[in-house]
Short mmCIF file of C-alpha atoms in Angstrom, two decimals:
data_model
loop_
_atom_site.label_atom_id
_atom_site.label_comp_id
_atom_site.label_asym_id
_atom_site.label_seq_id
_atom_site.Cartn_x
_atom_site.Cartn_y
_atom_site.Cartn_z
CA MET A 687 -13.51 -50.25 5.77
CA SER A 688 -15.66 -50.59 2.45
CA VAL A 689 -17.06 -46.88 0.82
CA VAL A 690 -19.99 -47.04 -0.61
CA PRO A 691 -20.39 -45.72 -4.04
CA VAL A 692 -22.02 -42.48 -4.60
CA GLU A 693 -24.36 -42.55 -8.14
CA SER A 694 -25.28 -38.97 -7.84
CA MET A 695 -24.69 -35.29 -5.60
CA ALA A 696 -28.59 -35.96 -4.99
CA SER A 697 -28.53 -38.47 -3.13
CA LEU A 698 -26.31 -37.31 -0.53
CA SER A 699 -27.75 -35.07 1.99
CA SER A 700 -27.87 -31.26 2.37
CA ASP A 701 -26.90 -31.79 5.55
CA ILE A 702 -23.72 -33.58 4.81
CA CYS A 703 -22.86 -31.17 1.33
CA TYR A 704 -23.18 -28.04 3.55
CA ASP A 705 -20.51 -29.76 6.11
CA ILE A 706 -18.48 -30.74 2.61
CA LEU A 707 -18.94 -26.81 1.76
CA GLY A 708 -18.09 -25.99 5.44
CA ARG A 709 -14.73 -27.20 5.18
CA LEU A 710 -13.49 -24.88 2.12
CA ASP A 711 -11.94 -20.99 1.97
CA GLY A 712 -13.60 -19.10 0.00
CA THR A 713 -12.01 -19.76 -3.41
CA SER A 714 -13.18 -23.33 -3.21
CA LEU A 715 -16.16 -23.17 -2.54
CA ALA A 716 -16.83 -20.08 -5.18
CA SER A 717 -15.28 -23.29 -7.84
CA ALA A 718 -18.06 -25.46 -6.15
CA ALA A 719 -20.89 -23.31 -6.41
CA CYS A 720 -20.27 -24.07 -10.51
CA ALA A 721 -20.30 -28.15 -9.46
CA CYS A 722 -23.84 -28.91 -9.20
CA ALA A 723 -26.98 -27.54 -8.75
CA THR A 724 -26.98 -28.93 -5.46
CA PHE A 725 -23.72 -27.10 -4.73
CA SER A 726 -24.56 -23.68 -6.33
CA SER A 727 -27.89 -23.75 -4.23
CA ILE A 728 -26.17 -24.06 -0.56
CA SER A 729 -23.51 -22.17 -1.80
CA LYS A 730 -25.74 -18.81 -1.26
CA GLU A 731 -25.86 -19.45 2.39
CA GLU A 732 -24.24 -16.18 4.68
CA LYS A 733 -22.79 -18.90 6.92
CA LEU A 734 -20.59 -20.52 4.80
CA TRP A 735 -19.23 -16.98 3.76
CA GLN A 736 -19.31 -15.64 6.96
CA HIS A 737 -16.86 -18.96 7.97
CA ALA A 738 -14.80 -18.59 4.88
CA CYS A 739 -13.89 -13.96 5.57
CA THR A 740 -13.70 -14.98 9.24
CA SER A 741 -10.77 -17.43 8.07
CA MET A 742 -9.76 -15.07 5.70
CA TRP A 743 -10.08 -11.40 8.17
CA PRO A 744 -10.19 -13.08 11.46
CA SER A 745 -11.17 -9.24 11.83
CA THR A 746 -14.48 -9.67 9.98
CA SER A 747 -14.85 -12.15 13.70
CA ARG A 748 -15.85 -9.03 15.60
CA GLU A 749 -19.42 -8.19 16.10
CA GLU A 750 -19.58 -4.66 15.24
CA VAL A 751 -17.77 -5.73 11.72
CA LYS A 752 -20.47 -8.48 10.74
CA SER A 753 -23.22 -5.60 11.15
CA LEU A 754 -21.14 -3.67 8.65
CA ILE A 755 -20.76 -6.47 6.60
CA LEU A 756 -24.75 -6.89 6.16
CA SER A 757 -25.11 -3.73 5.48
CA LEU A 758 -22.86 -3.79 2.57
CA GLY A 759 -25.23 -6.37 1.14
CA GLY A 760 -23.90 -10.02 2.93
CA PHE A 761 -20.40 -11.73 3.59
CA LYS A 762 -20.60 -13.28 -0.28
CA LYS A 763 -20.57 -9.33 -2.22
CA PHE A 764 -17.76 -8.37 0.91
CA TYR A 765 -15.11 -11.11 -0.45
CA ALA A 766 -16.17 -10.63 -3.61
CA ASP A 767 -15.57 -6.69 -3.44
CA CYS A 768 -11.92 -7.70 -1.27
CA PHE A 769 -10.61 -10.96 -2.17
CA PRO A 770 -9.53 -9.89 -5.76
CA ILE A 771 -6.48 -7.43 -5.49
CA ILE A 772 -6.42 -3.82 -7.55
CA VAL A 773 -5.04 -3.86 -10.72
CA ASN A 774 -4.61 -0.54 -12.71
CA LYS A 775 -4.07 -1.19 -16.02
CA GLU A 776 -4.09 2.94 -17.11
CA VAL A 777 -0.74 3.80 -15.74
CA PRO A 778 0.57 6.67 -18.37
CA GLU A 779 3.33 6.08 -20.33
CA LEU A 780 6.46 8.67 -20.45
CA GLN A 781 6.31 10.17 -23.67
CA PRO A 782 9.54 11.69 -24.50
CA HIS A 783 9.88 15.00 -23.27
CA ASP A 784 6.65 14.20 -20.57
CA TYR A 785 6.94 15.16 -17.52
CA LEU A 786 3.96 13.99 -16.09
CA GLU A 787 4.01 17.42 -14.09
CA CYS A 788 0.70 20.18 -13.17
CA PRO A 789 -0.12 21.60 -16.21
CA GLU A 790 -1.14 25.38 -16.23
CA GLU A 791 -4.91 25.20 -16.37
CA TRP A 792 -4.89 23.35 -12.90
CA ASN A 793 -5.58 26.13 -10.45
CA ASP A 794 -5.04 25.51 -6.61
CA ALA A 795 -7.90 24.85 -5.99
CA GLU A 796 -7.54 21.88 -8.55
CA PHE A 797 -4.74 21.06 -7.42
CA TYR A 798 -5.63 20.56 -3.59
CA GLY A 799 -8.99 19.17 -3.84
CA ASP A 800 -11.11 22.14 -2.96
CA ILE A 801 -14.02 19.99 -2.33
CA ASP A 802 -16.87 20.11 -0.22
CA GLU A 803 -15.62 17.85 2.87
CA SER A 804 -18.86 16.75 3.70
CA GLU A 805 -19.06 14.45 0.94
CA TYR A 806 -15.57 12.98 1.38
CA ARG A 807 -16.13 12.59 5.57
CA PRO A 808 -12.88 10.98 7.59
CA SER A 809 -15.55 9.44 9.79
CA ASP A 810 -17.88 7.51 6.73
CA PHE A 811 -13.91 5.16 6.43
CA VAL A 812 -13.67 2.16 8.08
CA VAL A 813 -10.04 0.49 7.67
CA ILE A 814 -9.63 -3.33 8.42
CA VAL A 815 -6.26 -4.58 8.54
CA ASP A 816 -5.04 -8.23 9.22
CA VAL A 817 -1.93 -9.35 9.46
CA LYS A 818 -0.61 -13.17 8.97
CA TYR A 819 2.68 -14.60 8.81
CA LYS A 820 2.05 -18.85 8.09
CA GLU A 821 -0.93 -19.58 10.16
CA LYS A 822 -0.53 -17.32 13.05
CA ILE A 823 -2.26 -14.46 13.42
CA LEU A 824 -0.31 -11.37 13.98
CA CYS A 825 -2.41 -8.56 14.20
CA SER A 826 -6.04 -8.09 13.29
CA LYS A 827 -7.19 -4.10 13.97
CA VAL A 828 -10.02 -2.33 13.28
CA LEU A 829 -10.01 1.72 12.51
CA TRP A 830 -13.56 3.58 12.81
CA GLY A 831 -12.61 6.39 11.10
CA ILE A 832 -9.52 8.03 9.99
CA PRO A 833 -7.43 8.77 12.43
CA ASN A 834 -6.07 12.36 13.00
CA SER A 835 -8.51 13.86 11.25
CA ASN A 836 -10.39 15.98 13.56
CA GLY A 837 -7.77 18.81 14.23
CA SER A 838 -8.51 22.27 13.62
CA ASN A 839 -8.24 24.49 10.79
CA ASN A 840 -8.49 21.74 8.03
CA TRP A 841 -5.12 20.55 9.04
CA PHE A 842 -5.38 17.13 7.84
CA TYR A 843 -7.25 17.56 4.69
CA SER A 844 -3.64 20.28 3.62
CA CYS A 845 -1.00 18.00 5.18
CA PRO A 846 0.59 14.43 3.75
CA PHE A 847 -2.14 11.57 4.49
CA ARG A 848 -0.90 8.55 6.96
CA VAL A 849 -2.36 6.29 8.69
CA ASP A 850 -0.43 4.82 11.52
CA LEU A 851 -2.07 2.10 12.65
CA LEU A 852 0.50 0.91 16.05
CA SER A 853 0.62 4.15 17.14
CA HIS A 854 -3.42 5.07 17.12
CA PHE A 855 -3.50 1.84 19.21
CA ALA A 856 -0.19 2.66 21.80
CA GLY A 857 -2.45 3.73 24.07
CA ASP A 858 -4.22 0.12 24.62
CA ASP A 859 -2.37 -2.47 26.81
CA ALA A 860 0.96 -2.68 25.37
CA HIS A 861 1.44 -6.29 26.25
CA ALA A 862 -1.34 -7.12 24.55
CA ASN A 863 -0.21 -4.66 21.58
CA GLU A 864 3.63 -6.40 21.21
CA LEU A 865 3.42 -8.37 17.87
CA MET A 866 6.43 -10.74 18.07
CA LEU A 867 7.77 -13.65 15.94
CA SER A 868 10.17 -15.79 17.10
CA GLU A 869 11.68 -19.54 15.87
CA SER A 870 8.73 -21.43 17.37
CA ASP A 871 6.42 -19.94 14.33
CA GLY A 872 9.09 -20.71 12.43
CA LEU A 873 11.25 -18.27 11.51
CA PRO A 874 15.18 -19.51 11.18
CA THR A 875 18.19 -19.45 13.99
CA LEU A 876 19.51 -16.43 13.19
CA VAL A 877 23.61 -16.79 14.62
CA SER A 878 24.74 -13.29 13.33
CA LEU A 879 24.04 -10.31 11.73
CA GLU A 880 27.11 -11.14 9.73
CA ARG A 881 26.12 -14.13 8.88
CA GLU A 882 22.14 -12.99 7.81
CA ARG A 883 24.34 -10.87 5.29
CA LYS A 884 25.08 -13.67 3.42
CA ASP A 885 22.61 -16.17 3.60
CA GLY A 886 19.80 -14.07 3.80
CA LYS A 887 16.92 -16.75 5.19
CA VAL A 888 15.54 -15.00 8.31
CA TRP A 889 14.67 -12.11 5.54
CA GLN A 890 13.17 -14.98 2.26
CA GLU A 891 11.21 -16.58 5.31
CA LEU A 892 9.88 -13.23 6.05
CA CYS A 893 8.72 -12.41 2.90
CA SER A 894 7.78 -15.74 1.86
CA GLY A 895 4.97 -16.13 4.84
CA ILE A 896 4.47 -12.40 5.84
CA ARG A 897 1.04 -11.72 4.36
CA LEU A 898 -1.52 -8.46 5.03
CA SER A 899 -4.23 -7.26 4.09
CA TRP A 900 -5.66 -4.07 4.25
CA ILE A 901 -9.13 -3.29 3.38
CA VAL A 902 -11.10 -0.27 3.56
CA ILE A 903 -15.46 0.47 3.37
CA ASN A 904 -17.10 3.64 2.87
CA LYS A 905 -19.98 3.37 4.96
CA LYS A 906 -21.84 6.28 2.61
CA ILE A 907 -21.53 4.47 -0.56
CA LYS A 908 -21.42 0.92 1.27
CA GLN A 909 -18.06 -0.41 -1.12
CA ALA A 910 -14.81 -1.66 0.16
CA ALA A 911 -11.40 -3.18 -1.15
CA ASN A 912 -8.61 -4.32 -0.72
CA LEU A 913 -5.30 -1.84 -0.56
CA SER A 914 -2.69 -4.90 0.01
CA SER A 915 -1.00 -6.48 -2.62
CA TRP A 916 -1.69 -9.87 -0.05
CA SER A 917 2.38 -10.13 -0.57
CA PRO A 918 5.12 -7.99 -0.57
CA LEU A 919 6.61 -6.22 -3.12
CA ASP A 920 9.26 -4.86 -2.37
CA GLY A 921 11.49 -4.07 0.91
CA GLN A 922 14.84 -3.83 2.63
CA ARG A 923 16.74 -5.06 5.27
CA HIS A 924 18.95 -3.31 7.35
CA TRP A 925 17.25 -0.16 7.18
CA PRO A 926 17.51 2.34 8.39
CA THR A 927 19.35 0.85 11.07
CA GLU A 928 21.41 -2.68 11.51
CA ASN A 929 18.48 -4.27 13.28
CA ASP A 930 15.26 -2.84 10.99
CA PHE A 931 13.57 -5.03 8.26
CA ILE A 932 11.27 -2.79 6.13
CA VAL A 933 8.81 -5.03 4.40
CA ARG A 934 6.36 -3.43 0.98
CA PHE A 935 3.11 -4.08 0.41
CA GLY A 936 0.57 -2.03 -2.01
CA SER A 937 -1.56 -0.81 -4.94
CA VAL A 938 -1.50 1.46 -7.97
CA LEU A 939 -4.76 3.66 -7.60
CA PRO A 940 -6.47 5.31 -10.59
CA ALA A 941 -6.36 9.12 -9.83
CA LYS A 942 -7.83 10.46 -12.86
CA ASP A 943 -9.37 14.16 -12.31
CA ILE A 944 -7.91 14.45 -9.34
CA LEU A 945 -4.33 14.80 -9.89
CA PRO A 946 -2.38 15.49 -13.07
CA CYS A 947 -0.15 12.53 -12.79
CA GLN A 948 -3.43 10.19 -13.51
CA VAL A 949 -2.35 7.53 -10.56
CA VAL A 950 -0.81 7.17 -7.00
CA GLU A 951 0.93 4.83 -4.82
CA CYS A 952 -0.96 2.94 -2.33
CA ILE A 953 2.53 2.31 -0.02
CA LEU A 954 2.04 -0.05 2.75
CA SER A 955 4.71 -0.39 5.00
CA MET A 956 6.08 -2.88 8.14
CA LYS A 957 8.74 -2.64 9.53
CA PHE A 958 10.61 -5.06 12.36
CA ARG A 959 12.83 -4.95 14.39
CA PHE A 960 15.36 -7.93 14.80
CA THR A 961 16.45 -8.93 18.47
CA TYR A 962 19.04 -11.57 19.16
CA SER A 963 21.81 -12.87 21.63
CA GLU A 964 25.76 -13.11 20.14
CA GLY A 965 25.84 -15.92 22.80
CA GLY A 966 22.51 -17.47 21.62
CA ASN A 967 20.67 -17.71 25.12
CA THR A 968 18.02 -15.54 24.00
CA PRO A 969 16.09 -16.88 20.64
CA SER A 970 16.18 -14.49 17.69
CA SER A 971 12.79 -12.99 17.03
CA LEU A 972 11.41 -10.30 14.77
CA LYS A 973 9.24 -7.32 16.73
CA LEU A 974 6.99 -5.46 14.31
CA THR A 975 7.13 -1.58 15.54
CA GLU A 976 5.50 0.20 12.32
CA LEU A 977 2.29 -0.91 9.81
CA SER A 978 1.84 2.41 7.72
CA MET A 979 -0.35 3.69 5.45
CA GLN A 980 0.46 6.60 2.67
CA LEU A 981 -0.40 7.65 -0.62
CA GLY A 982 2.75 8.86 -3.30
CA ASP A 983 2.18 10.72 -6.65
CA MET A 984 4.63 10.23 -9.50
CA ASP A 985 7.11 12.44 -8.05
CA GLY A 986 7.14 10.89 -5.10
CA ALA A 987 5.26 13.66 -3.31
CA HIS A 988 2.98 12.43 -0.23
CA VAL A 989 -0.42 13.20 -1.33
CA ASN A 990 -2.58 15.41 1.06
CA GLY A 991 -5.38 13.89 2.91
CA ARG A 992 -8.35 16.11 1.20
CA ASN A 993 -7.09 14.14 -1.68
CA SER A 994 -6.05 10.60 -0.31
CA LEU A 995 -10.31 10.69 0.36
CA LEU A 996 -10.92 11.00 -3.65
CA VAL A 997 -8.48 8.43 -4.62
CA LEU A 998 -9.56 6.02 -1.45
CA LYS A 999 -13.55 6.76 -2.75
CA GLU A 1000 -12.05 5.96 -6.10
CA ALA A 1001 -10.13 2.92 -5.42
CA LEU A 1002 -13.69 1.50 -3.86
CA SER A 1003 -14.92 0.81 -7.52
CA CYS A 1004 -12.09 0.30 -9.66
CA HIS A 1005 -10.85 -3.29 -11.84
CA ARG A 1006 -9.07 -6.06 -9.64
CA SER A 1007 -8.37 -9.16 -10.27
CA LYS A 1008 -7.03 -12.64 -8.75
CA ASN A 1009 -4.23 -12.71 -10.96
CA TYR A 1010 -1.43 -11.95 -9.40
CA SER A 1011 0.50 -11.68 -11.91
CA GLU A 1012 -1.10 -8.81 -13.17
CA VAL A 1013 -0.60 -7.50 -9.47
CA LEU A 1014 2.73 -7.34 -9.97
CA GLU A 1015 2.99 -5.93 -13.71
CA SER A 1016 0.69 -3.34 -12.56
CA CYS A 1017 2.89 -2.40 -10.05
CA ARG A 1018 6.28 -3.57 -12.08
CA THR A 1019 5.02 -0.51 -14.89
CA TYR A 1020 3.87 2.19 -12.12
CA SER A 1021 7.77 1.84 -10.57
CA ARG A 1022 9.07 1.94 -14.55
CA VAL A 1023 7.33 4.86 -15.60
CA ARG A 1024 8.23 6.40 -11.94
CA SER A 1025 12.10 5.86 -12.54
CA GLU A 1026 11.99 7.35 -16.55
CA LEU A 1027 10.28 10.90 -15.12
CA LYS A 1028 12.88 11.36 -12.93
CA GLU A 1029 15.66 10.24 -14.56
CA VAL A 1030 14.28 13.21 -17.44
CA LYS A 1031 14.25 14.98 -14.70
CA VAL A 1032 17.28 15.01 -13.76
CA ARG A 1033 18.88 15.50 -16.71
CA ASN A 1034 16.48 18.32 -17.52
CA GLU A 1035 17.99 20.08 -13.95
CA ASN A 1036 21.58 18.67 -15.63
CA ARG A 1037 20.99 20.26 -18.45
CA LEU A 1038 19.69 23.27 -16.77
CA ASP A 1039 22.68 23.62 -14.44
CA ASN A 1040 25.25 23.84 -17.18
CA LEU A 1041 22.41 26.77 -19.33
CA PHE A 1042 23.49 28.55 -16.02
CA ILE A 1043 26.92 27.78 -15.73
CA SER A 1044 27.33 28.34 -19.17
CA VAL A 1045 25.63 31.66 -19.30
CA GLY A 1046 27.49 32.92 -15.62
CA ILE A 1047 30.94 32.31 -17.14
CA ALA A 1048 29.96 33.99 -20.63
CA ILE A 1049 29.11 37.14 -18.50
CA CYS A 1050 31.85 36.63 -16.18
CA MET A 1051 34.04 36.83 -19.55
CA MET A 1052 32.13 39.89 -21.18
CA PHE A 1053 32.45 41.82 -17.70
CA TYR A 1054 36.95 40.69 -17.65
CA TYR A 1055 37.38 42.19 -20.98
CA TYR A 1056 34.81 45.23 -20.62
CA PHE A 1057 37.30 46.05 -17.62
CA HIS A 1058 40.41 45.57 -18.98
CA LEU A 1059 39.63 47.12 -21.85
CA THR A 1060 38.29 50.15 -20.35
CA PHE A 1061 41.58 50.37 -17.98
CA TYR A 1062 43.49 50.38 -21.52
CA TYR A 1063 41.43 53.03 -22.48
CA TYR A 1064 41.86 55.38 -20.04
CA PHE A 1065 46.09 54.39 -19.17
#
């Protein structure tokens, strides 16, 4: 079969170029748009970017989500906003005797977020979550509004912020919400947990293959961002029981003028329950039992609902990058500063404990000699 050489891109019909670009993912499509004027013109078609978005995030194929994305400025803008990962390079370095504690000038209203709730309504937020393991779509959910935010007495605004995705959809069809991974999906065969502790094959395959996207949209200000690190940042095996695997994703979000610590950590946790049979009659599998989001400050405390809404709003306009090494560096810097802060606080608490013990011993000795002197004086 002979191949006819192409002298220039102009000799190709627009339909052929459209078919070529329609087979690309978003990153390749953006690169192809810079190749020539023909590709640049065709790559502006919203249908191409819609295909790129639905391939990346299956949740965006829903009609109501499509309408929302179009109201935000279209699929091309949505991809440009949500494909790069949030990178916060302004993690404050811990200085000697700098504990990042709440300064005296922060009153209760400022610390706990005394704001007008009508400007930051939980119903303005939309959460789009997609989980993939290799080529399998494991989870695809859309939350219209923040769950459990309509309680009385402003319970949501003052209590720790948490979004538990699977619990929110627990009332749906139970069989439809069983999210399983098995050997047919690429998991190694597990003979026993003792063997897994030694080689960790299942754990390695899970961490290398699992991907999480957690997109947050604010309908009021028409902005969107992906809060996930896409690939796992860390995790734990066999915790808190022998059969649980926990994988963590997330990002470092700015909290300047919102919280004294200036930055917070977006914690996205996935928990898998491992099942297998000793005899090997039943294939080993992983069941997704938890998929949640929380915001934590430098002290390890969870941020309340009111301040979480403020942080999420700021996160929608902060810096992003396609360089995953920058994301890891930002998260590692945050973890290092938090560990240093914890060590400083432990040392200071030990000093205070030693000081109180020394003072207590001195007081006891003083009373001891006082009673002895008094005794000898009278007798």
